PDB file of C-alpha atoms in Angstrom:
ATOM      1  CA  UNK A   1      28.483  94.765   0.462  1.00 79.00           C
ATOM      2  CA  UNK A   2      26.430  97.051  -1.476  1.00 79.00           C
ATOM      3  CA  UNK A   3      28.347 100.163  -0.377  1.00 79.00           C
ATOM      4  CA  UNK A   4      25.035 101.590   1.173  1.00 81.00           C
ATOM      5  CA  UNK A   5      25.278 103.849   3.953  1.00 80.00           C
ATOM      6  CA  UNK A   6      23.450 103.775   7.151  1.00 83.00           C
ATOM      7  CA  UNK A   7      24.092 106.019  10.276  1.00 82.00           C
ATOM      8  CA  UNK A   8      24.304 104.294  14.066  1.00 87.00           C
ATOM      9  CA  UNK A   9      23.648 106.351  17.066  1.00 85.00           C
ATOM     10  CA  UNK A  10      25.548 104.380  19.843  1.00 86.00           C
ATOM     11  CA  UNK A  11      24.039 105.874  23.406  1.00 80.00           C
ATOM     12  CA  UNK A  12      25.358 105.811  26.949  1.00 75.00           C
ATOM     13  CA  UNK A  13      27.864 102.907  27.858  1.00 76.00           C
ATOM     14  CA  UNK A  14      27.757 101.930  24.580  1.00 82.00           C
ATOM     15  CA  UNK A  15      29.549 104.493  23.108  1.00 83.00           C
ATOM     16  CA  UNK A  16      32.039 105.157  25.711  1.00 80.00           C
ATOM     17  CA  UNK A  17      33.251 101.366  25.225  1.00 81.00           C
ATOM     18  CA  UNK A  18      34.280 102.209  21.633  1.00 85.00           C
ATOM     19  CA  UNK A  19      37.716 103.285  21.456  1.00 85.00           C
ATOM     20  CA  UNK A  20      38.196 105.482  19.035  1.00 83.00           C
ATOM     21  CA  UNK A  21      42.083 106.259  19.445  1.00 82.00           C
ATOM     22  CA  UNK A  22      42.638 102.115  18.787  1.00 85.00           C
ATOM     23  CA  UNK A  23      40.366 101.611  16.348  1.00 85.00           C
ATOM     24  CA  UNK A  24      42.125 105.088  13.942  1.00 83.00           C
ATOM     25  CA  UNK A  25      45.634 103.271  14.606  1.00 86.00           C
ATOM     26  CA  UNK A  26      44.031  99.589  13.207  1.00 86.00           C
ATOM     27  CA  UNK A  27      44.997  99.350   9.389  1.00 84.00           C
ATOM     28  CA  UNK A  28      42.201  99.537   7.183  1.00 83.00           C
ATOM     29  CA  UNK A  29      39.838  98.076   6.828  1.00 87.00           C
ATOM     30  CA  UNK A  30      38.422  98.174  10.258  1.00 88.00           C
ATOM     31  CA  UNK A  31      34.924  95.883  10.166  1.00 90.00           C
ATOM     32  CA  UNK A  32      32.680  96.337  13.274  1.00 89.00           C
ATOM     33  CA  UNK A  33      29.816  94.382  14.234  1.00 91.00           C
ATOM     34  CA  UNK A  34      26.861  95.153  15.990  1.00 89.00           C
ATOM     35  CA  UNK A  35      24.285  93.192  17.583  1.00 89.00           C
ATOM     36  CA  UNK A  36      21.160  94.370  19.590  1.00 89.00           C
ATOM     37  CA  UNK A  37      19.976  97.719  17.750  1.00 88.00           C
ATOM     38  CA  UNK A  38      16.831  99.506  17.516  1.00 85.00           C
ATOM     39  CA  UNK A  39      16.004  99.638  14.092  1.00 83.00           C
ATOM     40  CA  UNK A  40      13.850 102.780  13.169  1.00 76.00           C
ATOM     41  CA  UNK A  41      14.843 105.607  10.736  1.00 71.00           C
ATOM     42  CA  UNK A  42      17.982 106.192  12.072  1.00 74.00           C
ATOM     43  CA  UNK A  43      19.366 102.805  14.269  1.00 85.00           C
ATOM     44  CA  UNK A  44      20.480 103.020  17.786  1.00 86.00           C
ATOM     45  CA  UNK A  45      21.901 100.545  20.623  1.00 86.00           C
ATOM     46  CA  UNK A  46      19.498  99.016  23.300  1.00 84.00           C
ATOM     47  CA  UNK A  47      20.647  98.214  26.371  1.00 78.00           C
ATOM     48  CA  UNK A  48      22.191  95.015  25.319  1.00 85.00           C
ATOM     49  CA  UNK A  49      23.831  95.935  22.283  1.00 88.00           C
ATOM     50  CA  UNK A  50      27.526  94.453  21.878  1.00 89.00           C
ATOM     51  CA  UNK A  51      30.095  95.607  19.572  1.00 90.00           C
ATOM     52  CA  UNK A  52      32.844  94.035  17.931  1.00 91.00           C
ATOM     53  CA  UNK A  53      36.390  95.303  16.140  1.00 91.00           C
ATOM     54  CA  UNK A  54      37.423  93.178  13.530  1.00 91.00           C
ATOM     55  CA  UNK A  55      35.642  89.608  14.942  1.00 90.00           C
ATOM     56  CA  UNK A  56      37.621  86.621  13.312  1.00 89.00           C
ATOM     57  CA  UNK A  57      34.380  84.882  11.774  1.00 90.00           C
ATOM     58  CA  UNK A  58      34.436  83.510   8.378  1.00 89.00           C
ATOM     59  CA  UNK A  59      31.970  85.916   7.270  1.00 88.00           C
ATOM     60  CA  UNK A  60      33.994  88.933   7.772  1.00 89.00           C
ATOM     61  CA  UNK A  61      36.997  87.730   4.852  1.00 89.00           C
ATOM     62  CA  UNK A  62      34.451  88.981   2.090  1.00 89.00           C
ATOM     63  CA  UNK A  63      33.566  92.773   3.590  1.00 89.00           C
ATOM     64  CA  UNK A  64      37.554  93.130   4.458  1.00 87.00           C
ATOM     65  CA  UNK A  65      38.577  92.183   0.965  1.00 87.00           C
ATOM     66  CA  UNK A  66      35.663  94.896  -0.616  1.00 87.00           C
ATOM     67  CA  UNK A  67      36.592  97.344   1.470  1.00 87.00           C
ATOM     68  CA  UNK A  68      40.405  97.551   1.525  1.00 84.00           C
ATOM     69  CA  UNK A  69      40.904 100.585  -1.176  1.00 79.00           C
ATOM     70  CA  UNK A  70      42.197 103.831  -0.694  1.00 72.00           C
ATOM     71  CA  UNK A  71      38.986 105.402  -0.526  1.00 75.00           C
ATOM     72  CA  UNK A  72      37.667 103.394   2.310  1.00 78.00           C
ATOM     73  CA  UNK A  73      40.218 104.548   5.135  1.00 76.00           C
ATOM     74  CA  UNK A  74      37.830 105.910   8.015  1.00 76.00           C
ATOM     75  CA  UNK A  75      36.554 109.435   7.574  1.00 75.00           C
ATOM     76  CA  UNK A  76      35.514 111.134  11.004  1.00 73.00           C
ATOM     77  CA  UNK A  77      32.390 113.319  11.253  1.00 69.00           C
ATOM     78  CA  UNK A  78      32.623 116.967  13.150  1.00 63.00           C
ATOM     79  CA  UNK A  79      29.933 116.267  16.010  1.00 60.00           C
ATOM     80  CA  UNK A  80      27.218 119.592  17.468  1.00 58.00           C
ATOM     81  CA  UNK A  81      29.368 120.082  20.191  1.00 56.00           C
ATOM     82  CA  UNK A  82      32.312 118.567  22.324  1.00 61.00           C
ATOM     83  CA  UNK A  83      31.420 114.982  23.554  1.00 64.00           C
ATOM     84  CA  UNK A  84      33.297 115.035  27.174  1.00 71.00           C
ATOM     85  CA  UNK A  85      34.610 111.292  27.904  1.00 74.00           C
ATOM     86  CA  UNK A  86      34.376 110.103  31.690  1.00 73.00           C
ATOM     87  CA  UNK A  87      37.994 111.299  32.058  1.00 78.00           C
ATOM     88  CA  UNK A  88      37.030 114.899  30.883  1.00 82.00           C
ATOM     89  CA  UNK A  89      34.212 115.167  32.943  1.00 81.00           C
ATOM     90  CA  UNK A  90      36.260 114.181  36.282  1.00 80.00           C
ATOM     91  CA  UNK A  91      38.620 117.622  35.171  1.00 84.00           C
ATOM     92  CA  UNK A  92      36.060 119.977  34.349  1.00 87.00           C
ATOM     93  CA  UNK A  93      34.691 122.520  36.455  1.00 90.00           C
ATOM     94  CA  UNK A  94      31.036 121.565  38.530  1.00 92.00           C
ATOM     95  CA  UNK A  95      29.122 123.973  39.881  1.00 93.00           C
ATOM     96  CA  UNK A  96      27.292 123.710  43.517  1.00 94.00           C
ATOM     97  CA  UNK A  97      23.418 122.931  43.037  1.00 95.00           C
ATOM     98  CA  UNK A  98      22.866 126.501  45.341  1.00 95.00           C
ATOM     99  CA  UNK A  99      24.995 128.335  41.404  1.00 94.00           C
ATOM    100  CA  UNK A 100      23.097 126.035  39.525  1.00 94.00           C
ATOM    101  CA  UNK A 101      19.800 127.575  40.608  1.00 93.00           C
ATOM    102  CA  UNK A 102      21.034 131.127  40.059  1.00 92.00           C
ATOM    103  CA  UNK A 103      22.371 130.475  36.667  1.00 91.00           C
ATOM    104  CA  UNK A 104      20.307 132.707  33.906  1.00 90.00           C
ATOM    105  CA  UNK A 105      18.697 130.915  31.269  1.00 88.00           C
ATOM    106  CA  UNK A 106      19.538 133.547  28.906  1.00 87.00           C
ATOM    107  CA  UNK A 107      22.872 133.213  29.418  1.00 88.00           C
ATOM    108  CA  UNK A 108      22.978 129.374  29.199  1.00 88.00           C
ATOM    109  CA  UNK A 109      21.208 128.503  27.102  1.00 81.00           C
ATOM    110  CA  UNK A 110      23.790 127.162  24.372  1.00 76.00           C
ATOM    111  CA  UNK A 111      25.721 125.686  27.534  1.00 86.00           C
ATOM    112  CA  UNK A 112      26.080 122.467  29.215  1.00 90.00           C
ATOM    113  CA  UNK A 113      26.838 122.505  33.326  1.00 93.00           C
ATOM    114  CA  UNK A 114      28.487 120.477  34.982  1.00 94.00           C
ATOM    115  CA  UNK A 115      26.991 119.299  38.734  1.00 95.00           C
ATOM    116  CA  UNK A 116      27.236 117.106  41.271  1.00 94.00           C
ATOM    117  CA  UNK A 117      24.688 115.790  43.191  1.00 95.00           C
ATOM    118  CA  UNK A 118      22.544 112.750  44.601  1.00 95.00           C
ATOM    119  CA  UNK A 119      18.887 112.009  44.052  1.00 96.00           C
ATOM    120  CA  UNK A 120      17.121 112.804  47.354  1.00 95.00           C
ATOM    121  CA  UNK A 121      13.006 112.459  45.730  1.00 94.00           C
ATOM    122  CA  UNK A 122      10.884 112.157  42.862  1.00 95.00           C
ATOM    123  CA  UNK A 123       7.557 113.797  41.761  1.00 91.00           C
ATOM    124  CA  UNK A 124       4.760 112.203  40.274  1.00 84.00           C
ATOM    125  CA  UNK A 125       2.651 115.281  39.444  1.00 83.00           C
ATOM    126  CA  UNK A 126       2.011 114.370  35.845  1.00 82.00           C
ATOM    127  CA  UNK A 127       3.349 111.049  35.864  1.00 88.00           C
ATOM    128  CA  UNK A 128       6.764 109.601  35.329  1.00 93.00           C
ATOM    129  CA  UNK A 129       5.839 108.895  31.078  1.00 92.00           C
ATOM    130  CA  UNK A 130       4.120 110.210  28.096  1.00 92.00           C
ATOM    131  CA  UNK A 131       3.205 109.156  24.695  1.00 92.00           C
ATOM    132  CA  UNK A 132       5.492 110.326  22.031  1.00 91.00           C
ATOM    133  CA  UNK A 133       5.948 110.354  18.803  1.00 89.00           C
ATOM    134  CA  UNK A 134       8.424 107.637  17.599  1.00 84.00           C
ATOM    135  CA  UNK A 135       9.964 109.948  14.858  1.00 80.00           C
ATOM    136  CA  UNK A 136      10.507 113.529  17.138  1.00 84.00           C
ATOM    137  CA  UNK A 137       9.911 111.931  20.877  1.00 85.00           C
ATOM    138  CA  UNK A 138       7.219 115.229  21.002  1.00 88.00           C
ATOM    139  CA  UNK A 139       3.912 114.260  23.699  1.00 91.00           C
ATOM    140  CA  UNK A 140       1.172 112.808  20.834  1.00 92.00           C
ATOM    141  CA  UNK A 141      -2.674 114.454  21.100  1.00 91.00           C
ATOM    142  CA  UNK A 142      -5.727 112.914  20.500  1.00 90.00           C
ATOM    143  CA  UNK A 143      -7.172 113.912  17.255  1.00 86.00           C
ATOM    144  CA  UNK A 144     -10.764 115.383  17.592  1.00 83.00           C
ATOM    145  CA  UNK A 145     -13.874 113.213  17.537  1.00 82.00           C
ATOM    146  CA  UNK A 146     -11.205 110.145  17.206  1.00 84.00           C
ATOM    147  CA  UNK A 147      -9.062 107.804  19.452  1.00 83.00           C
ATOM    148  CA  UNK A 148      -6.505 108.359  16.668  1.00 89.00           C
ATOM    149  CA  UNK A 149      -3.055 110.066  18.014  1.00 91.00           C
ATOM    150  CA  UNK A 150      -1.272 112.452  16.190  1.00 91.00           C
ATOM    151  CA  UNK A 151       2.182 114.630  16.357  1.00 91.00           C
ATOM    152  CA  UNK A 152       1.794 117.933  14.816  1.00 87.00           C
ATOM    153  CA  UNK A 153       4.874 117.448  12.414  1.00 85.00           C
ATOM    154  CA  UNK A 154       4.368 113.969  11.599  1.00 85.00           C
ATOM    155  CA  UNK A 155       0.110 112.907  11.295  1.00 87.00           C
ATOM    156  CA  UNK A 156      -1.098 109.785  12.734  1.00 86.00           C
ATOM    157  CA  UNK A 157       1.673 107.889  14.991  1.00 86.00           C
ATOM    158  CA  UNK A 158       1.429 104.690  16.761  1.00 87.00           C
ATOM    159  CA  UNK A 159       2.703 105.971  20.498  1.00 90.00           C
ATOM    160  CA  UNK A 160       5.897 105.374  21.994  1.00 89.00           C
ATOM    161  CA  UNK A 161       6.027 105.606  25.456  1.00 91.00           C
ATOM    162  CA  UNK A 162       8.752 107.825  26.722  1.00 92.00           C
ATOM    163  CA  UNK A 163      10.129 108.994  30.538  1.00 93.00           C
ATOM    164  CA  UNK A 164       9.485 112.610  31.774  1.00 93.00           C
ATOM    165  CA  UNK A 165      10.880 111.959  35.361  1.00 94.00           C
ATOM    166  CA  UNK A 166      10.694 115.057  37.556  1.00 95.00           C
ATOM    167  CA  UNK A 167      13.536 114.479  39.904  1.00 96.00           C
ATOM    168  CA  UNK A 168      15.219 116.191  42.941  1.00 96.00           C
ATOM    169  CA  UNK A 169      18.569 116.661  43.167  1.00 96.00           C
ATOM    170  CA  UNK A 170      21.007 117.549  46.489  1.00 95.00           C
ATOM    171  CA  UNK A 171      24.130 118.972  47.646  1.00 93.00           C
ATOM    172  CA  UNK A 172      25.126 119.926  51.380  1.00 91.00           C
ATOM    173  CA  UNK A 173      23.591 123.177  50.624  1.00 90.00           C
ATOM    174  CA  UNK A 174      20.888 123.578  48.242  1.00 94.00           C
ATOM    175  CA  UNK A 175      18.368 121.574  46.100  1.00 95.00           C
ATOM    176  CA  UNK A 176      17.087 121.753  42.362  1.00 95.00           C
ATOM    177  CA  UNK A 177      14.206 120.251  40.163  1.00 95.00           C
ATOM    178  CA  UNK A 178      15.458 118.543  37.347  1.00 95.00           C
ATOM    179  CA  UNK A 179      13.551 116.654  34.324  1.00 95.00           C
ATOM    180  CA  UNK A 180      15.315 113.171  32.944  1.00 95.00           C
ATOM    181  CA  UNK A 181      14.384 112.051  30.078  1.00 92.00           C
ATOM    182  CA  UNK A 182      15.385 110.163  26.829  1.00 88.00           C
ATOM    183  CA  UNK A 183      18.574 107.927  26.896  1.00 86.00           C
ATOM    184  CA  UNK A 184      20.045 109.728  30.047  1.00 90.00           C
ATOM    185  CA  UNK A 185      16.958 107.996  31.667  1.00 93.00           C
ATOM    186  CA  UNK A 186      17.324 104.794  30.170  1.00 90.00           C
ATOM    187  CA  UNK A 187      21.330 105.307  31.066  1.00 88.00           C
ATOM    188  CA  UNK A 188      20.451 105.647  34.887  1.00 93.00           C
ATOM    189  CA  UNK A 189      17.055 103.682  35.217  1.00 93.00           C
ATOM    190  CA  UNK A 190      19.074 100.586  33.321  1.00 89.00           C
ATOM    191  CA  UNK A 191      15.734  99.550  31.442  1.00 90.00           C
ATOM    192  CA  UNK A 192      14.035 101.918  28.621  1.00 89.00           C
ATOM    193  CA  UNK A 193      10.415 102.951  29.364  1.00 91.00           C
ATOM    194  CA  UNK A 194       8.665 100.954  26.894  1.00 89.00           C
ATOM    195  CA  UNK A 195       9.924  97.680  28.483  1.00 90.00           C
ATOM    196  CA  UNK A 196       9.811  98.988  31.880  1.00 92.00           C
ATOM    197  CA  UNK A 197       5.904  99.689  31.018  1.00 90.00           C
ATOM    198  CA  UNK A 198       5.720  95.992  29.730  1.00 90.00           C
ATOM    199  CA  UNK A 199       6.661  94.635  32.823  1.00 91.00           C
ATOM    200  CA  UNK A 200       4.534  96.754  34.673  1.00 88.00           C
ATOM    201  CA  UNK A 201       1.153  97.047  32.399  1.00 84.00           C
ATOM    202  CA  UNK A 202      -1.301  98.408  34.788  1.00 82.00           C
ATOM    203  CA  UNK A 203       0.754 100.565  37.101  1.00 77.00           C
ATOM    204  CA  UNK A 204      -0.665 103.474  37.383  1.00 81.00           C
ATOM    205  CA  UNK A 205       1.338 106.939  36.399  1.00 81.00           C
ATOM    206  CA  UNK A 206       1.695 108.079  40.084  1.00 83.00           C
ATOM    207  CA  UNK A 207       2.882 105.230  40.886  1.00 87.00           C
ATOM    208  CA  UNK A 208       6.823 105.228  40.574  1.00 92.00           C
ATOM    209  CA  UNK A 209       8.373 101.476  39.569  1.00 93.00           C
ATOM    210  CA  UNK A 210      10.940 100.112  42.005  1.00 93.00           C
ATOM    211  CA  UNK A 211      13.815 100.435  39.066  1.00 94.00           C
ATOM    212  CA  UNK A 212      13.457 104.344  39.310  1.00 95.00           C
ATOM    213  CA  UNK A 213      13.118 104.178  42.942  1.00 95.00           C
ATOM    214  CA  UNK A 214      15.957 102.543  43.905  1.00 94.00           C
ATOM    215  CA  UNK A 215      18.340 105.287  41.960  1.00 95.00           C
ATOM    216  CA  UNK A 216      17.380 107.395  45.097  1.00 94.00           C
ATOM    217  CA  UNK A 217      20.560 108.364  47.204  1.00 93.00           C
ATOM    218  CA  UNK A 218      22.728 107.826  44.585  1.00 93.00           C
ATOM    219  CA  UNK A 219      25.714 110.211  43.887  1.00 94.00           C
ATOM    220  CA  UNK A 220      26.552 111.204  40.144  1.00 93.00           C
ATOM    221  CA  UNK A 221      27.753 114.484  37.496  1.00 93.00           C
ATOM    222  CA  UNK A 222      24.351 115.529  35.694  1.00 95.00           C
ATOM    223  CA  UNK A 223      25.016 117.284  32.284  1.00 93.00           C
ATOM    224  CA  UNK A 224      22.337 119.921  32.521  1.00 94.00           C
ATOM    225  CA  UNK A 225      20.999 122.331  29.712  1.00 92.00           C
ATOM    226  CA  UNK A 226      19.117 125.035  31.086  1.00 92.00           C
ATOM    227  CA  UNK A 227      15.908 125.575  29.136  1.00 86.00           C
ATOM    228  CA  UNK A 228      14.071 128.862  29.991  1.00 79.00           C
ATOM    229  CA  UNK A 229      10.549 127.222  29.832  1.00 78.00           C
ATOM    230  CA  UNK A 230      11.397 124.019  30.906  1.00 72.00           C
ATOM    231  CA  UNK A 231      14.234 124.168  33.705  1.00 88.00           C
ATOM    232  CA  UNK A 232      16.839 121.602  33.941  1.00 93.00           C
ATOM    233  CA  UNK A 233      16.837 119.293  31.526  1.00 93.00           C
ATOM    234  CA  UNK A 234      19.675 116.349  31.977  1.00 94.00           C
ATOM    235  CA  UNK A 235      21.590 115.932  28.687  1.00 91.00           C
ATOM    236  CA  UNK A 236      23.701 113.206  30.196  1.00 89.00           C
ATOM    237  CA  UNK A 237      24.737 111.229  33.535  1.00 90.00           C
ATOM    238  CA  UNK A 238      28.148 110.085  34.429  1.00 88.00           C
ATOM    239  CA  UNK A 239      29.576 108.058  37.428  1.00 80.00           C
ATOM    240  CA  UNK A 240      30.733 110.048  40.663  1.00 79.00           C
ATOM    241  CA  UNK A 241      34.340 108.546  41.691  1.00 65.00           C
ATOM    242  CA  UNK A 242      32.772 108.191  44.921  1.00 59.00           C
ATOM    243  CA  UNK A 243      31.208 104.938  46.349  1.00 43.00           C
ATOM    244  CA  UNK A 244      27.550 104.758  45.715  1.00 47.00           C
ATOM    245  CA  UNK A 245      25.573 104.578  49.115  1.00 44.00           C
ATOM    246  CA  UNK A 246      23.796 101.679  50.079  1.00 38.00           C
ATOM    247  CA  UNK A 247      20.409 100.906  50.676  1.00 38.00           C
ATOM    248  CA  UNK A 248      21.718 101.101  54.814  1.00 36.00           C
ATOM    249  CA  UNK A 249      23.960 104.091  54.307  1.00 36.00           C
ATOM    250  CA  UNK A 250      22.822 107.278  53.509  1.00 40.00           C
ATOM    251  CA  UNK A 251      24.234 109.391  50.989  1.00 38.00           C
ATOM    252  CA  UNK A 252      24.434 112.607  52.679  1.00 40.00           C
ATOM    253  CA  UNK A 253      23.214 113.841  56.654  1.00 38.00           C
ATOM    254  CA  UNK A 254      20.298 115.833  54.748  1.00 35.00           C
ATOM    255  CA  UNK A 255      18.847 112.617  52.824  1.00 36.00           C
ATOM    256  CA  UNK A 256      19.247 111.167  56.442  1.00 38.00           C
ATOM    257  CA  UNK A 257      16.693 112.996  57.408  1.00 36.00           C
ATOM    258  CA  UNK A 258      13.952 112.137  54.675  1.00 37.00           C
ATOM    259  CA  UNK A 259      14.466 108.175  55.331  1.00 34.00           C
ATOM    260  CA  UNK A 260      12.145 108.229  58.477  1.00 32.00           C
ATOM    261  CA  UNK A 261       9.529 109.367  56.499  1.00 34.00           C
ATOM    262  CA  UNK A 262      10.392 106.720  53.410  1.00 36.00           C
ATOM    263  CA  UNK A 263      10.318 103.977  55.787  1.00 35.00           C
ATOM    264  CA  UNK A 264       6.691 104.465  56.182  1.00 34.00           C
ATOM    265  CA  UNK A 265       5.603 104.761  52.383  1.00 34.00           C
ATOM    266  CA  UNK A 266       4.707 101.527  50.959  1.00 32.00           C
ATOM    267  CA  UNK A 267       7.550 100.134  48.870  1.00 35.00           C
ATOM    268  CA  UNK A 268       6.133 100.020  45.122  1.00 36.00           C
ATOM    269  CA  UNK A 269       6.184  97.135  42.984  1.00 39.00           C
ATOM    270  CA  UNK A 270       8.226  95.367  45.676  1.00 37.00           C
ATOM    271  CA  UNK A 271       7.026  91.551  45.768  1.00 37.00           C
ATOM    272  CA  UNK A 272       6.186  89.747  49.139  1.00 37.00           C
ATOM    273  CA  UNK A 273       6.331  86.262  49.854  1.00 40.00           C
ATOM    274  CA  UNK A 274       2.693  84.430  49.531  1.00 42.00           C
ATOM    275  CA  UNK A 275       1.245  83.254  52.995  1.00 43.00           C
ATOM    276  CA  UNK A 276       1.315  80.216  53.680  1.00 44.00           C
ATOM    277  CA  UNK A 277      -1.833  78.130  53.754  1.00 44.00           C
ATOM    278  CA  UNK A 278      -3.918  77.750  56.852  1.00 44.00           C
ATOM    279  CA  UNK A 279      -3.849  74.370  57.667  1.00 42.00           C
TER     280      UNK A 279
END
């Protein structure tokens, strides 16, 4: 009511449920509510955030009658680049995972590709998380002769733990390395890491929870920016239109081949039934 502005990042699902096209055709003034953000300098949605167009709630008769000038019809802003809906993606060209590795850096660099793939295994080589800074997401160092962590553009941070999930991805005929991370990670783990890290407090970096586990076999499009230093980095997942295997059914003949050797790893974080009391 105080005409202050504040910006709203909406991420993942989140942001493909707002219909734009509807809500430009609505006469002004359009009031949306959201619940469930993460408030830091600039607010995002959480995994449970729900939105709302025009909610018929007493308290909304105040903002509508404030905001119904001239000036207040809804004002667009350009975006970096061309955000692809899930319709887009399903027409634009993918490239095999066997291109995808050829691909020069150089050349790519300002690009996003387009591929499709499933997730046949993960590496834990340097864990599945870091802490990062809460301001620039950038891996945090211990200052010298202190416990104190710091970011080198923004001092002394309290640490916010992020994903850096090394992943391997599949076709028929090739495979490639690439790195999730951010909300494409939280998109396709369902959980973000510092709650997944809460309910798992002393698991141990190697050790890979059962929520990223279980994303193994599973067929989607990976928006991929190729980074010269730092490979494939995943800019954004979206659904493949075809089913998603089952635990029974494998996803591909070539993932068939890796499950005889899952079935004898350990299943992590899985919980077993207590045994029962000797009587």
């Amino acid at each position: 009511m105080r005409r202050e502005e504040i910006k709203v990042t909406l991420w993942g699902d989140s942001a493909r449920k707002v219909d734009i096209e509807t809500i430009e055709n609505l006469p002004p003034p359009v009031l949306m509510v959201m619940t469930s953000l993460k408030v830091k300098k600039k607010p995002s949605n959480t995994n449970h955030t729900c939105i709302f167009i025009n909610p018929e709630i007493p308290q909304a008769e105040p903002y509508k009658i404030e905001f119904s000038k001239a000036t207040d019809n809804i004002k667009k802003l350009p975006t970096p680049y061309k955000q692809l809906t899930a319709a887009e993606v399903k027409k634009v060209d993918k490239t095999t995972v066997r291109k995808l590795n050829k691909l020069n850096p150089k050349e790519y660099k300002n690009q996003l590709v387009y591929c499709k793939a499933f997730i046949s295994r993960f590496s834990t080589h340097d864990g599945w998380w870091y802490e990062g800074c809460p301001q620039c997401y950038k891996q945090l160092t211990v200052k010298k002769n202190s416990d104190l962590q710091v970011c080198l553009d923004h001092s002394v941070q309290i640490p916010l733990p992020c994903y850096r999930v090394h992943a391997t991805i599949e076709d028929p005929n090739s495979e490639a390395t690439i790195k999730l991370r951010g909300k494409p990670a939280e998109q396709l783990f369902g959980i973000t890491c510092r709650d997944l890290i809460d309910r798992y407090p002393y698991a141990p970096q190697e050790t890979l929870p059962q929520e990223i586990l279980q994303t193994k076999g599973q067929i989607h499009i990976f928006q991929i920016q190729i980074n010269e230093a730092n490979g494939f980095i995943v800019k954004g997942i979206f659904p493949s239109t075809k089913n998603q295997p089952s635990a029974s059914t494998p996803a591909h003949p070539m993932y068939d081949k890796k499950r005889s050797v899952d079935k004898g790893r350990r299943q992590l974080f899985a919980t077993t039934p207590d045994k029962k009391a000797r009587t």
